[in-house]
XYZ file of C-alpha atoms in Angstrom:
776
model
C 0.018 -0.078 -0.083
C 1.580 3.313 -1.039
C 1.873 6.454 1.214
C -1.079 8.232 -0.295
C -3.437 5.222 0.500
C -2.039 4.796 3.856
C -3.137 8.474 4.675
C -6.459 7.925 3.162
C -7.490 4.702 4.650
C -8.989 6.469 7.786
C -10.672 8.897 5.607
C -12.503 7.045 2.754
C -13.180 3.245 2.146
C -10.033 2.148 0.674
C -11.665 1.092 -2.770
C -13.092 4.523 -3.170
C -10.034 6.390 -2.086
C -8.042 4.546 -4.537
C -10.576 5.080 -7.403
C -11.149 8.642 -6.992
C -7.714 9.984 -6.551
C -5.445 11.199 -9.419
C -2.893 8.490 -10.339
C 0.631 9.187 -9.563
C 1.389 9.236 -13.206
C -0.474 12.625 -13.502
C 1.757 14.260 -10.735
C 3.679 17.299 -12.388
C 7.426 16.285 -12.148
C 10.308 18.779 -12.710
C 13.963 18.156 -12.698
C 15.938 20.558 -10.824
C 16.987 23.375 -10.870
C 13.859 25.573 -10.851
C 15.367 28.861 -11.248
C 12.312 31.066 -11.701
C 9.110 31.431 -9.534
C 6.543 31.029 -12.526
C 7.941 27.225 -12.886
C 7.627 26.408 -9.335
C 5.300 23.846 -7.805
C 2.071 25.509 -6.805
C 0.520 25.218 -3.447
C -2.329 26.829 -1.792
C -5.642 26.783 0.342
C -7.320 29.566 -1.354
C -6.197 32.390 1.036
C -2.527 31.418 1.274
C -0.383 30.556 -1.676
C 2.995 29.175 -2.074
C 5.446 28.320 -4.838
C 8.312 25.801 -4.242
C 11.381 25.994 -6.184
C 15.128 26.071 -6.030
C 18.518 24.717 -7.104
C 21.647 23.311 -5.547
C 21.441 23.734 -1.857
C 18.725 26.560 -1.882
C 14.982 25.992 -1.331
C 12.589 28.761 -1.714
C 8.846 29.055 -0.944
C 7.438 32.199 -2.504
C 4.434 33.466 -0.601
C 1.167 35.171 -1.501
C -1.980 35.972 0.206
C -5.223 36.665 -1.712
C -6.318 39.790 0.385
C -2.949 41.624 0.123
C -4.042 44.651 -1.759
C -3.150 48.436 -1.862
C -6.626 49.782 -2.644
C -5.532 53.416 -2.868
C -6.669 55.228 -6.135
C -3.945 56.130 -8.534
C -2.436 59.687 -8.369
C -3.687 60.289 -11.948
C -7.322 58.941 -10.907
C -7.440 61.590 -8.303
C -6.468 64.388 -10.826
C -9.133 63.178 -13.428
C -12.104 61.907 -11.318
C -14.253 64.724 -11.951
C -14.286 63.798 -15.649
C -14.241 60.036 -15.028
C -17.846 59.249 -16.097
C -19.775 57.879 -18.996
C -20.943 61.340 -20.182
C -17.431 62.409 -20.648
C -16.552 59.411 -22.257
C -19.450 59.945 -24.840
C -18.274 63.448 -25.629
C -14.720 62.435 -26.175
C -15.679 59.805 -28.593
C -18.274 61.815 -30.438
C -15.462 64.739 -30.830
C -12.855 62.156 -31.586
C -10.579 63.532 -28.649
C -8.905 60.305 -28.022
C -5.863 61.845 -26.706
C -7.915 63.329 -23.741
C -9.877 59.937 -23.588
C -6.753 58.054 -23.032
C -5.609 60.635 -20.585
C -8.605 60.254 -18.490
C -9.473 56.688 -18.619
C -6.380 54.863 -19.547
C -3.456 56.708 -17.891
C -4.861 56.189 -14.408
C -4.099 52.458 -14.853
C -0.782 52.933 -13.249
C 1.291 49.685 -13.555
C 3.816 50.835 -11.091
C 1.418 52.057 -8.477
C -1.740 51.413 -6.763
C -4.209 50.086 -6.704
C -2.496 46.768 -6.969
C -2.224 43.232 -5.555
C 0.891 42.704 -3.341
C 3.120 39.653 -3.152
C 3.899 38.771 0.325
C 7.603 37.691 0.250
C 9.764 34.585 0.310
C 11.077 31.970 2.608
C 14.546 30.836 1.608
C 16.221 27.853 3.170
C 19.837 26.908 2.737
C 20.115 23.226 3.042
C 23.234 21.375 4.665
C 25.946 21.312 2.016
C 25.768 17.421 1.770
C 22.207 17.917 0.399
C 21.502 18.950 -3.203
C 17.965 19.279 -4.892
C 17.434 16.868 -7.639
C 13.925 16.982 -8.527
C 10.357 18.305 -7.550
C 7.000 16.854 -7.910
C 3.274 17.844 -6.807
C 1.293 14.944 -5.456
C -2.050 15.819 -6.531
C -3.854 13.346 -4.411
C -2.479 14.947 -1.209
C -1.778 18.509 -2.610
C 1.898 18.079 -1.196
C 4.902 19.179 -2.838
C 8.076 16.911 -2.872
C 11.600 18.151 -3.341
C 13.729 15.085 -3.884
C 17.400 15.150 -2.631
C 20.114 13.558 -4.529
C 20.519 10.318 -2.793
C 16.652 9.732 -2.477
C 15.301 11.290 0.514
C 12.432 13.881 -0.010
C 11.505 17.192 1.395
C 7.658 17.508 1.760
C 5.567 20.670 1.995
C 1.942 21.713 1.881
C -0.473 24.564 2.724
C -3.097 23.356 5.002
C -6.464 22.977 3.222
C -7.967 22.702 6.697
C -6.715 25.930 8.214
C -7.970 28.418 5.615
C -8.643 31.209 8.209
C -5.485 30.331 10.065
C -3.202 29.896 6.807
C 0.108 28.236 7.493
C 2.404 26.227 5.326
C 4.591 23.450 6.474
C 7.851 21.778 5.601
C 9.568 18.677 6.654
C 13.306 18.338 5.689
C 15.147 15.136 6.444
C 18.707 14.856 7.565
C 20.921 17.260 8.846
C 19.761 20.529 10.295
C 19.343 23.404 7.648
C 22.311 25.719 7.472
C 20.152 28.947 7.296
C 16.553 30.000 7.194
C 15.859 33.521 5.849
C 12.936 35.690 4.932
C 12.834 37.954 2.113
C 10.490 41.097 1.953
C 9.249 41.754 -1.598
C 11.406 44.273 -3.466
C 8.598 45.527 -5.521
C 6.688 47.389 -2.761
C 9.256 50.020 -2.698
C 7.711 51.361 -5.967
C 4.569 51.942 -3.786
C 6.867 54.112 -1.270
C 6.275 51.790 1.670
C 8.757 52.108 4.416
C 11.367 49.224 4.549
C 10.045 46.071 6.125
C 10.935 45.515 9.807
C 12.795 42.263 10.531
C 12.951 40.601 13.686
C 13.798 37.216 15.263
C 13.503 35.441 18.559
C 15.181 32.127 19.183
C 14.062 29.881 16.365
C 11.417 32.360 14.965
C 12.075 35.023 12.310
C 9.740 37.501 10.789
C 9.494 40.746 9.152
C 6.660 43.407 9.294
C 5.975 45.287 6.072
C 4.099 48.612 6.765
C 1.536 49.330 3.969
C -0.683 52.270 3.209
C -3.656 53.647 5.191
C -2.460 51.707 8.351
C -2.477 48.241 6.685
C 0.447 46.104 7.586
C 1.258 42.502 7.004
C 3.823 39.990 8.611
C 5.576 37.075 7.283
C 6.790 34.790 10.082
C 8.507 31.386 9.909
C 9.677 29.202 12.784
C 11.532 25.850 12.694
C 12.660 23.049 15.197
C 14.358 19.484 15.029
C 12.038 16.591 15.189
C 14.061 13.404 15.441
C 16.319 13.391 12.192
C 14.267 16.234 10.413
C 13.809 19.824 10.556
C 10.090 21.067 10.733
C 9.453 24.584 9.329
C 6.086 26.369 9.475
C 5.424 29.763 7.887
C 2.607 32.140 7.688
C 1.387 35.494 6.557
C -0.894 37.511 8.935
C -2.315 40.977 8.502
C -3.610 43.818 10.337
C -7.147 42.844 9.436
C -6.855 39.865 11.777
C -5.621 41.818 14.842
C -4.104 44.817 16.331
C -0.816 43.129 16.104
C -0.259 40.935 13.145
C 3.015 39.661 14.577
C 1.350 38.360 17.689
C -1.084 36.636 15.346
C 1.578 35.293 12.954
C 3.845 34.082 15.937
C 0.989 32.213 17.575
C -0.075 30.388 14.340
C 3.507 29.397 13.729
C 4.193 28.292 17.263
C 0.822 26.134 17.261
C 1.649 24.446 13.987
C 5.194 23.564 15.138
C 3.692 22.175 18.437
C 1.021 20.025 16.604
C 3.631 18.719 14.056
C 3.838 17.705 10.506
C 1.793 14.587 10.424
C -1.033 15.912 12.857
C -1.170 19.198 10.740
C -1.465 16.929 7.503
C -4.114 14.774 8.519
C -7.065 16.950 8.151
C -5.433 18.694 4.994
C -5.180 15.189 3.290
C -8.771 14.321 4.296
C -9.872 17.545 2.891
C -8.411 16.793 -0.410
C -9.708 13.134 -0.443
C -13.146 14.580 -0.385
C -12.456 17.092 -2.940
C -11.203 14.242 -5.441
C -14.072 12.141 -4.618
C -16.598 14.183 -6.435
C -15.711 13.211 -9.921
C -13.001 11.759 -11.997
C -12.575 11.083 -15.724
C -9.997 9.471 -18.109
C -8.869 10.162 -21.788
C -5.993 8.497 -23.659
C -3.935 11.555 -24.003
C -1.440 11.979 -21.081
C -0.541 15.594 -21.715
C -4.228 16.683 -21.898
C -5.128 14.417 -19.013
C -2.386 15.846 -16.768
C -3.366 19.317 -17.523
C -7.040 18.623 -16.742
C -6.207 17.278 -13.200
C -3.616 20.031 -12.424
C -6.231 22.582 -13.333
C -8.841 20.990 -11.253
C -6.327 21.139 -8.574
C -6.138 24.938 -8.896
C -9.820 24.993 -7.896
C -9.072 23.378 -4.502
C -5.794 25.311 -4.116
C -6.881 28.775 -4.923
C -10.536 29.399 -4.745
C -12.166 28.474 -1.325
C -15.300 30.213 0.089
C -14.331 32.438 2.785
C -11.250 33.663 0.854
C -10.914 36.000 -2.167
C -11.577 34.433 -5.631
C -8.860 33.935 -8.234
C -7.680 37.322 -9.861
C -5.313 36.871 -12.906
C -2.709 34.825 -11.193
C -4.733 33.322 -8.294
C -2.655 32.966 -5.114
C 0.650 32.890 -7.177
C 1.700 36.589 -7.645
C 5.089 37.255 -9.328
C 8.140 36.884 -7.170
C 10.475 38.606 -9.583
C 11.177 42.080 -8.055
C 8.226 43.536 -9.887
C 4.438 44.188 -8.925
C 2.187 41.476 -10.407
C 1.531 41.508 -14.142
C -1.649 43.677 -14.844
C -1.577 44.524 -11.120
C -2.904 40.869 -10.495
C -6.440 42.439 -10.732
C -9.752 41.058 -11.702
C -10.297 41.467 -15.424
C -14.062 40.882 -16.489
C -13.879 40.952 -20.110
C -13.000 37.310 -20.133
C -10.439 36.262 -17.396
C -12.773 36.018 -14.407
C -15.497 34.595 -16.409
C -13.395 31.887 -17.901
C -11.449 31.143 -14.680
C -14.730 30.114 -13.227
C -16.247 28.192 -16.316
C -15.406 24.776 -15.503
C -16.306 23.872 -12.002
C -19.722 23.208 -12.552
C -19.305 19.924 -14.591
C -16.583 18.579 -12.293
C -18.970 19.274 -9.389
C -16.896 21.704 -7.463
C -19.810 23.924 -6.682
C -18.224 25.287 -3.328
C -15.069 26.305 -5.137
C -16.942 28.006 -7.787
C -19.214 29.716 -5.268
C -16.316 31.513 -4.015
C -16.384 34.005 -6.959
C -20.144 34.374 -6.673
C -20.077 35.163 -2.911
C -17.387 37.578 -3.728
C -19.689 39.377 -6.502
C -22.649 39.305 -4.301
C -20.606 40.855 -1.424
C -19.462 43.891 -3.748
C -23.085 44.637 -4.906
C -22.882 48.084 -2.758
C -19.666 48.902 -4.896
C -21.266 47.888 -8.123
C -24.387 50.016 -7.323
C -22.045 52.916 -6.494
C -20.318 52.427 -9.883
C -23.526 52.351 -11.809
C -24.699 55.650 -10.083
C -21.211 57.439 -10.124
C -20.032 56.297 -13.427
C -23.095 55.756 -15.627
C -25.715 57.752 -13.630
C -28.324 54.789 -13.668
C -29.966 52.674 -10.999
C -29.119 49.095 -10.375
C -25.491 47.640 -10.385
C -22.634 47.501 -12.917
C -19.503 45.624 -12.721
C -16.100 47.434 -13.831
C -14.491 45.612 -16.623
C -11.185 45.828 -14.858
C -11.516 46.244 -10.809
C -9.427 45.989 -7.724
C -10.250 43.560 -4.829
C -12.766 45.855 -3.270
C -14.558 46.149 -6.803
C -13.274 49.785 -7.702
C -12.802 50.469 -11.359
C -9.228 50.691 -12.396
C -9.535 52.038 -15.767
C -7.148 50.873 -18.596
C -8.222 50.723 -22.015
C -11.626 52.434 -21.415
C -13.535 50.822 -24.560
C -13.450 47.656 -22.488
C -12.325 48.272 -18.831
C -15.485 50.728 -18.501
C -17.735 48.758 -20.973
C -21.250 48.431 -19.157
C -21.911 44.825 -20.587
C -18.991 43.132 -18.667
C -21.378 42.683 -15.618
C -23.908 40.836 -17.623
C -20.987 38.226 -18.442
C -20.562 38.067 -14.780
C -24.152 37.609 -14.110
C -24.313 34.795 -16.483
C -22.165 32.787 -13.771
C -25.021 33.066 -11.544
C -27.637 32.053 -14.024
C -25.264 29.036 -14.928
C -24.630 27.886 -11.238
C -28.371 27.954 -10.792
C -29.015 25.934 -14.040
C -26.464 23.351 -12.996
C -27.242 22.955 -9.285
C -31.043 23.470 -9.633
C -30.912 25.289 -6.311
C -34.151 27.095 -5.757
C -32.976 29.117 -2.905
C -29.761 30.304 -4.660
C -32.047 31.326 -7.444
C -34.332 33.233 -5.137
C -31.692 34.623 -2.900
C -28.761 35.277 -5.143
C -29.105 34.431 -8.811
C -32.113 36.310 -9.715
C -31.507 39.505 -7.437
C -27.948 39.801 -8.747
C -28.871 39.508 -12.403
C -31.909 41.725 -11.968
C -29.690 44.651 -10.727
C -27.324 44.340 -13.685
C -30.212 44.189 -16.043
C -31.752 47.180 -14.460
C -28.547 49.256 -15.159
C -28.331 47.942 -18.656
C -31.961 48.688 -19.354
C -31.445 52.358 -18.271
C -28.564 52.746 -20.536
C -30.370 51.352 -23.653
C -32.221 53.768 -25.995
C -34.572 52.977 -28.744
C -33.436 54.154 -32.222
C -35.355 55.095 -35.226
C -35.959 51.467 -36.039
C -37.318 50.792 -32.391
C -34.261 48.638 -31.522
C -32.607 49.313 -28.197
C -28.817 50.353 -28.463
C -26.095 51.437 -26.046
C -24.788 55.033 -26.753
C -21.223 53.327 -26.991
C -20.276 49.750 -27.915
C -17.033 47.671 -28.286
C -16.009 44.186 -28.663
C -12.899 42.975 -26.709
C -10.237 43.739 -27.464
C -10.684 44.509 -31.187
C -8.894 47.503 -32.438
C -7.080 48.019 -28.861
C -7.328 51.579 -27.536
C -8.084 53.304 -30.647
C -11.199 55.197 -31.686
C -12.008 52.315 -34.151
C -12.632 50.210 -30.999
C -15.800 52.000 -30.553
C -17.986 49.905 -33.001
C -21.597 50.939 -34.250
C -23.956 50.047 -31.433
C -24.499 47.435 -30.695
C -21.568 45.105 -31.344
C -22.445 41.322 -31.503
C -20.593 40.973 -28.321
C -22.690 43.315 -26.511
C -25.755 42.153 -28.237
C -24.850 38.562 -27.027
C -24.133 39.673 -23.399
C -27.334 41.674 -23.070
C -29.668 39.310 -24.814
C -28.232 36.331 -22.895
C -28.782 38.272 -19.481
C -32.406 39.451 -20.294
C -33.265 36.006 -21.557
C -31.960 34.456 -18.456
C -33.693 37.047 -16.261
C -36.853 35.924 -18.135
C -36.392 32.389 -17.363
C -35.578 32.937 -13.739
C -38.332 35.254 -13.157
C -40.777 32.663 -14.712
C -39.422 29.954 -12.512
C -40.102 32.195 -9.471
C -43.673 32.764 -10.579
C -43.374 36.316 -11.560
C -44.943 36.312 -15.140
C -45.065 39.835 -15.678
C -41.349 40.339 -15.007
C -40.603 37.204 -17.065
C -42.534 38.915 -19.937
C -40.942 42.161 -19.534
C -37.509 40.745 -19.683
C -38.234 38.709 -22.810
C -39.701 41.817 -24.531
C -36.486 43.630 -23.726
C -34.351 40.852 -25.194
C -36.421 40.942 -28.330
C -36.120 44.551 -28.746
C -32.459 44.232 -29.028
C -32.796 42.734 -32.621
C -30.809 39.939 -34.365
C -27.151 39.385 -34.581
C -25.244 41.044 -37.341
C -24.118 38.513 -40.173
C -23.267 38.687 -43.845
C -25.570 36.988 -46.120
C -23.338 33.965 -46.172
C -23.845 33.722 -42.300
C -20.489 35.174 -41.211
C -20.900 36.855 -37.912
C -19.643 40.579 -37.901
C -18.374 42.669 -35.298
C -21.135 44.967 -35.495
C -23.774 45.973 -38.272
C -20.800 46.990 -40.796
C -17.456 45.692 -39.479
C -15.937 42.163 -40.570
C -13.337 40.595 -38.352
C -10.110 42.491 -39.493
C -7.845 39.773 -39.185
C -6.309 37.176 -36.570
C -7.070 38.234 -32.941
C -6.786 36.977 -29.533
C -10.175 37.577 -28.159
C -13.158 35.471 -29.898
C -15.561 38.269 -28.965
C -17.949 37.905 -31.626
C -18.328 34.232 -31.303
C -19.445 34.364 -27.533
C -22.956 33.938 -28.843
C -22.065 30.442 -29.787
C -20.063 29.611 -26.772
C -20.615 30.177 -23.676
C -24.054 31.689 -24.342
C -25.414 29.125 -26.743
C -27.781 31.693 -28.433
C -26.883 30.064 -31.736
C -26.570 26.364 -31.769
C -26.182 23.251 -33.632
C -29.867 22.416 -32.659
C -30.972 25.561 -34.596
C -32.631 26.182 -37.990
C -30.718 26.183 -41.283
C -29.644 29.799 -40.821
C -27.993 29.074 -37.568
C -26.106 26.228 -39.192
C -24.904 28.459 -41.812
C -23.861 31.007 -39.338
C -21.768 28.499 -37.350
C -20.089 27.189 -40.369
C -19.386 30.492 -41.998
C -18.012 32.188 -38.710
C -15.694 29.509 -37.836
C -14.480 29.291 -41.371
C -13.757 33.152 -40.987
C -11.793 32.755 -37.856
C -9.908 29.813 -39.598
C -9.052 32.027 -42.673
C -7.741 34.813 -40.208
C -5.350 32.389 -38.758
C -3.769 32.229 -35.274
C -0.859 34.516 -35.359
C -2.404 37.062 -32.981
C -3.799 34.403 -30.614
C -2.832 33.900 -27.022
C -2.891 30.572 -25.196
C -6.409 31.242 -24.027
C -7.576 31.546 -27.603
C -6.762 28.026 -28.321
C -8.350 26.363 -25.235
C -11.362 28.648 -25.865
C -11.403 27.654 -29.562
C -11.263 24.128 -28.290
C -14.377 24.561 -26.063
C -16.298 26.289 -28.989
C -15.490 23.669 -31.596
C -16.697 20.911 -29.025
C -19.786 22.834 -28.321
C -20.702 22.764 -32.083
C -19.674 19.000 -32.494
C -16.302 19.622 -34.226
C -14.282 16.857 -32.309
C -11.246 16.901 -34.371
C -10.656 20.723 -34.462
C -11.555 20.754 -30.554
C -8.652 18.256 -30.052
C -6.448 20.056 -32.391
C -6.843 23.303 -30.592
C -6.459 21.762 -27.260
C -3.465 19.794 -28.315
C -1.654 22.784 -29.585
C -2.595 24.805 -26.327
C -1.241 21.917 -23.982
C 2.072 21.486 -25.865
C 2.952 25.069 -26.768
C 1.127 27.481 -24.325
C 1.968 26.069 -20.766
C 5.085 26.570 -18.699
C 6.717 23.173 -17.517
C 4.817 23.328 -14.220
C 1.477 23.580 -16.108
C 0.755 27.289 -15.648
C -0.904 28.802 -18.825
C 1.294 31.245 -20.741
C 0.023 33.882 -22.991
C 2.578 33.264 -25.732
C 3.915 30.249 -27.682
C 6.863 28.970 -25.548
C 8.151 26.533 -28.229
C 8.942 28.782 -31.141
C 6.802 26.536 -33.218
C 4.893 29.583 -35.113
C 1.471 28.939 -33.588
C 1.207 32.558 -32.590
C 3.556 35.717 -33.111
C 3.049 36.167 -29.340
C 6.241 34.627 -27.539
C 6.054 36.350 -24.531
C 5.931 34.769 -20.985
C 3.288 36.425 -18.620
C 0.975 33.621 -17.019
C -2.690 34.190 -16.159
C -5.186 31.354 -15.299
C -8.130 31.665 -17.547
C -6.414 29.704 -20.399
C -5.839 26.609 -17.949
C -9.616 26.661 -17.121
C -10.619 26.802 -20.519
C -8.531 23.758 -21.245
C -10.294 21.944 -18.429
C -13.836 23.104 -19.845
C -12.816 21.955 -23.056
C -12.264 18.306 -21.980
C -15.910 18.584 -20.303
C -17.290 19.849 -23.624
C -15.751 16.817 -25.511
C -17.111 14.280 -22.982
C -20.560 15.828 -21.760
C -22.772 18.559 -22.717
C -26.057 19.464 -21.179
C -27.155 23.276 -22.380
C -30.232 24.253 -23.430
C -30.951 25.290 -27.125
C -33.842 27.572 -25.773
C -32.294 30.081 -23.148
C -35.017 32.024 -21.672
C -37.407 29.232 -21.323
C -37.878 26.713 -18.587
C -36.169 23.843 -20.951
C -34.255 21.415 -19.411
C -32.046 20.696 -22.386
C -30.601 17.327 -23.330
C -27.765 15.463 -21.755
C -25.261 14.579 -24.553
C -22.819 11.778 -23.969
C -19.469 11.947 -25.773
C -20.674 14.818 -28.096
C -17.296 15.743 -29.573
C -15.010 13.073 -28.717
C -12.198 12.943 -31.292
C -11.382 9.669 -33.247
C -8.151 8.989 -31.537
C -9.643 8.970 -28.186
C -10.763 5.329 -28.481
C -11.433 4.667 -25.000
C -12.572 7.316 -22.668
C -14.732 7.443 -19.373
C -15.857 9.683 -16.560
C -17.421 9.197 -13.226
C -19.980 11.584 -11.441
C -19.601 14.624 -13.930
C -22.533 17.022 -13.402
C -25.098 17.831 -16.035
C -27.451 20.744 -15.737
C -29.939 20.214 -13.047
C -27.293 18.747 -10.853
C -27.746 15.199 -12.219
C -24.607 12.938 -11.806
C -23.487 11.346 -14.940
C -21.071 8.463 -15.659
C -20.321 6.868 -19.038
C -17.827 4.796 -20.753
C -16.726 4.818 -24.633
C -14.891 1.860 -26.026
C -13.687 1.418 -29.699
C -15.175 4.716 -30.341
C -18.617 4.039 -29.035
C -20.597 4.518 -26.054
C -20.981 1.173 -24.325
C -22.378 2.277 -20.925
C -23.865 5.285 -19.046
C -25.628 6.070 -15.614
C -27.501 9.094 -14.562
C -28.411 9.585 -10.841
C -31.405 12.085 -10.923
C -30.786 15.116 -8.792
C -34.680 15.982 -8.589
C -37.955 14.839 -9.607
C -38.803 15.631 -13.322
C -37.881 14.899 -16.934
C -34.514 13.670 -18.132
C -33.611 13.973 -21.718
C -30.827 12.145 -23.226
C -29.623 12.768 -26.661
C -29.817 9.865 -29.038
C -26.184 10.153 -30.709
C -25.588 6.311 -30.519
C -25.447 5.827 -34.232
C -28.656 3.741 -34.432
C -27.445 1.243 -31.599
C -30.175 0.418 -29.270
C -29.630 0.892 -25.555
C -30.445 -1.782 -23.051
C -32.270 0.085 -20.255
C -32.433 -0.728 -16.392
C -35.960 0.348 -16.252
C -39.103 0.692 -18.365
C -40.942 3.745 -19.395
C -38.146 5.146 -21.707
C -39.666 7.181 -24.711
C -38.125 8.331 -27.805
C -39.144 11.953 -28.729
C -37.609 14.047 -31.480
C -34.187 12.632 -31.301
C -33.953 12.294 -27.494
C -34.697 9.426 -24.859
C -37.133 10.996 -22.319
C -37.583 9.345 -18.796
C -39.720 10.689 -15.901
C -37.760 10.283 -12.869
C -37.734 10.700 -8.922
C -34.889 12.395 -7.223
C -32.292 9.686 -6.304
C -33.400 7.429 -9.111
C -30.894 5.691 -11.319
C -30.897 5.480 -15.070
C -28.587 3.077 -16.561
C -28.105 1.702 -20.207
C -25.383 -0.563 -21.827
C -24.496 -1.105 -25.471
C -22.506 -3.959 -26.947
C -18.748 -3.107 -27.406
C -17.886 -2.840 -31.038
C -15.230 -5.299 -32.103
C -13.184 -2.854 -34.160
C -11.973 0.811 -33.950
C -13.569 2.404 -36.985
C -11.465 3.962 -39.758
C -10.104 7.286 -39.037
C -12.011 10.266 -40.460
C -10.234 12.475 -43.093
C -10.068 15.443 -40.757
C -8.761 13.353 -37.911
C -6.491 15.511 -35.713
C -2.894 14.217 -35.762
C -0.687 14.680 -32.510
C 0.697 18.113 -32.523
C 4.490 18.611 -33.162
C 6.494 21.449 -31.516
C 10.038 22.611 -32.234
C 11.280 22.668 -28.748
C 10.415 22.593 -25.216
């Protein structure tokens, strides 16, 4: 019995523990040296993050904490805030005064000043000269980092998942006592004009206290002791929000952890992760894609926990490179946050996803203030780029201050309800939040001569960058899609809550937006007149296909024409201006429309060329293979989560083709599974409605599936079985319009089997070949 199963034997039945845990073969493994923070082994518990790296005799743990923020407005914002409003923006655009526009709405985004996320610092351990770092590994099953020493012994480290409100990291170093243990305060905070950190020590405790702005301060404290033939280390980050003296808080936390010991601290941590992995599992015959899937799912447990801040651009792994975090480590709402929180529903990680929804709900007062102060409308509006407190940061004003970004955030509330079927969440959170966003947008919309509702300004992220051309003819297809999806979702939610009048009103508003703009051949435009100008990183005009499913493969002939022509248009434009997330988003989109081979091709490129060696998504092509002209290195997380969702979309889909209605949609098993995935399976993935779905594919055909109903009602299963007849475990199954339909009670099990094909079918002409890269 291996160490992982020994740890879990008291937590879960052994057979279940073994079946649900990621296999050791999926663990990220890196040879030493690791010389840069962004290739480190990532650890975290949602609040405290750590990156383990090093070389030779030096081991480093870069530290981060999700609520370390300097919220002071930028100096430039204070100078222009009397003009920082929607009315001024409209005037500058109308008069083509773009220099002034950028001065007011862009220059306040100070890359070298506040507001900004703050790095915490670094623990640096000098090992005994007889010990040399040889390799690193992340044990996904236990969320434990291993640093292997030459000769075979191992350093173990984890950030306690069980102590989110008392965050602490633990390390156990075998062999001789460490030569030195030091703490490094972040150099980057000097750019914020903070006083120097104040170091201190007392016996085997060391710390530094970093004064911040407006009375805020934080302490990084580490302590160690010898236990047998090992050195035990504990380290924490405490802030002035936790007590009058954060040093007192930090010392007590470290001393308590050292007294308890590594094993006793690890036991509840390991148990938490066992429960996390128990929710669902899957397997596909592609090691690189499967490893990326499990690593990214791990990120949900390590970086997104209720009671802690949600993931911004880099989660709890801020840069440790002497600079402030890229793009301030802020919350970008023109793709990044929405796509970071796109994959948790199908894997059943609802608590981790609810972290972001809790955060948005708690910031409703800030969003109401923004709607009132910036747009001069009632309701609530979400800044396209914002600080932890929800304050607008500016930047390219065409997108950072677009009013439709909040509609995309609101969509996450709607999807959470669709996937859980939680009536209380619908009543108390989803509908109230979405309604406030809808009220603000409806107040901004004005009817034109044709009776259609339009915004005064419209854009499509991030087309034409920060130029005057970026303001498209209202409404852009991106804005149309965002608003139409919101208003239809509001209609559906209102109807479910029994408010027929409100449902009718929201439906009428959605209809008054008009149709999407497309060429006669079906190619989606950016607005009524503007074609896609060429290759671009943001698939903004395709948002109506995914994730909004406003145009679907279940639609009429015109919708089929739009899908085919629009994807052909993007293919023609090429990928030279794509980032990593463009490939993983396109993989999701191609899977959504049933194009399995293109989905795999894009996901394969992403997995091989746009991740760093520890699995973090990088914006540029890291292999020099020519997939993109972007070759730069900054990492952000949304590309990772889009890759996780792409796997879901290839194995299981359950969206409704009729948003705005109370349509349950159909469960689609293996709807976009590529030819070379001859065998694949999943256990306990979640379909909309909260139904738990398991299925198996052998020799390119579904051979078994099981659905456990989450509630009473009708379940539809798409008949995409190629004429093969399922053998059901129950009677009463009907075939209606291409679906199998079954009335079920909550907890009922629907199961079906098919004979296994004797041979693998011939490959299709467009079968995706394994991607080849120049270097790694």
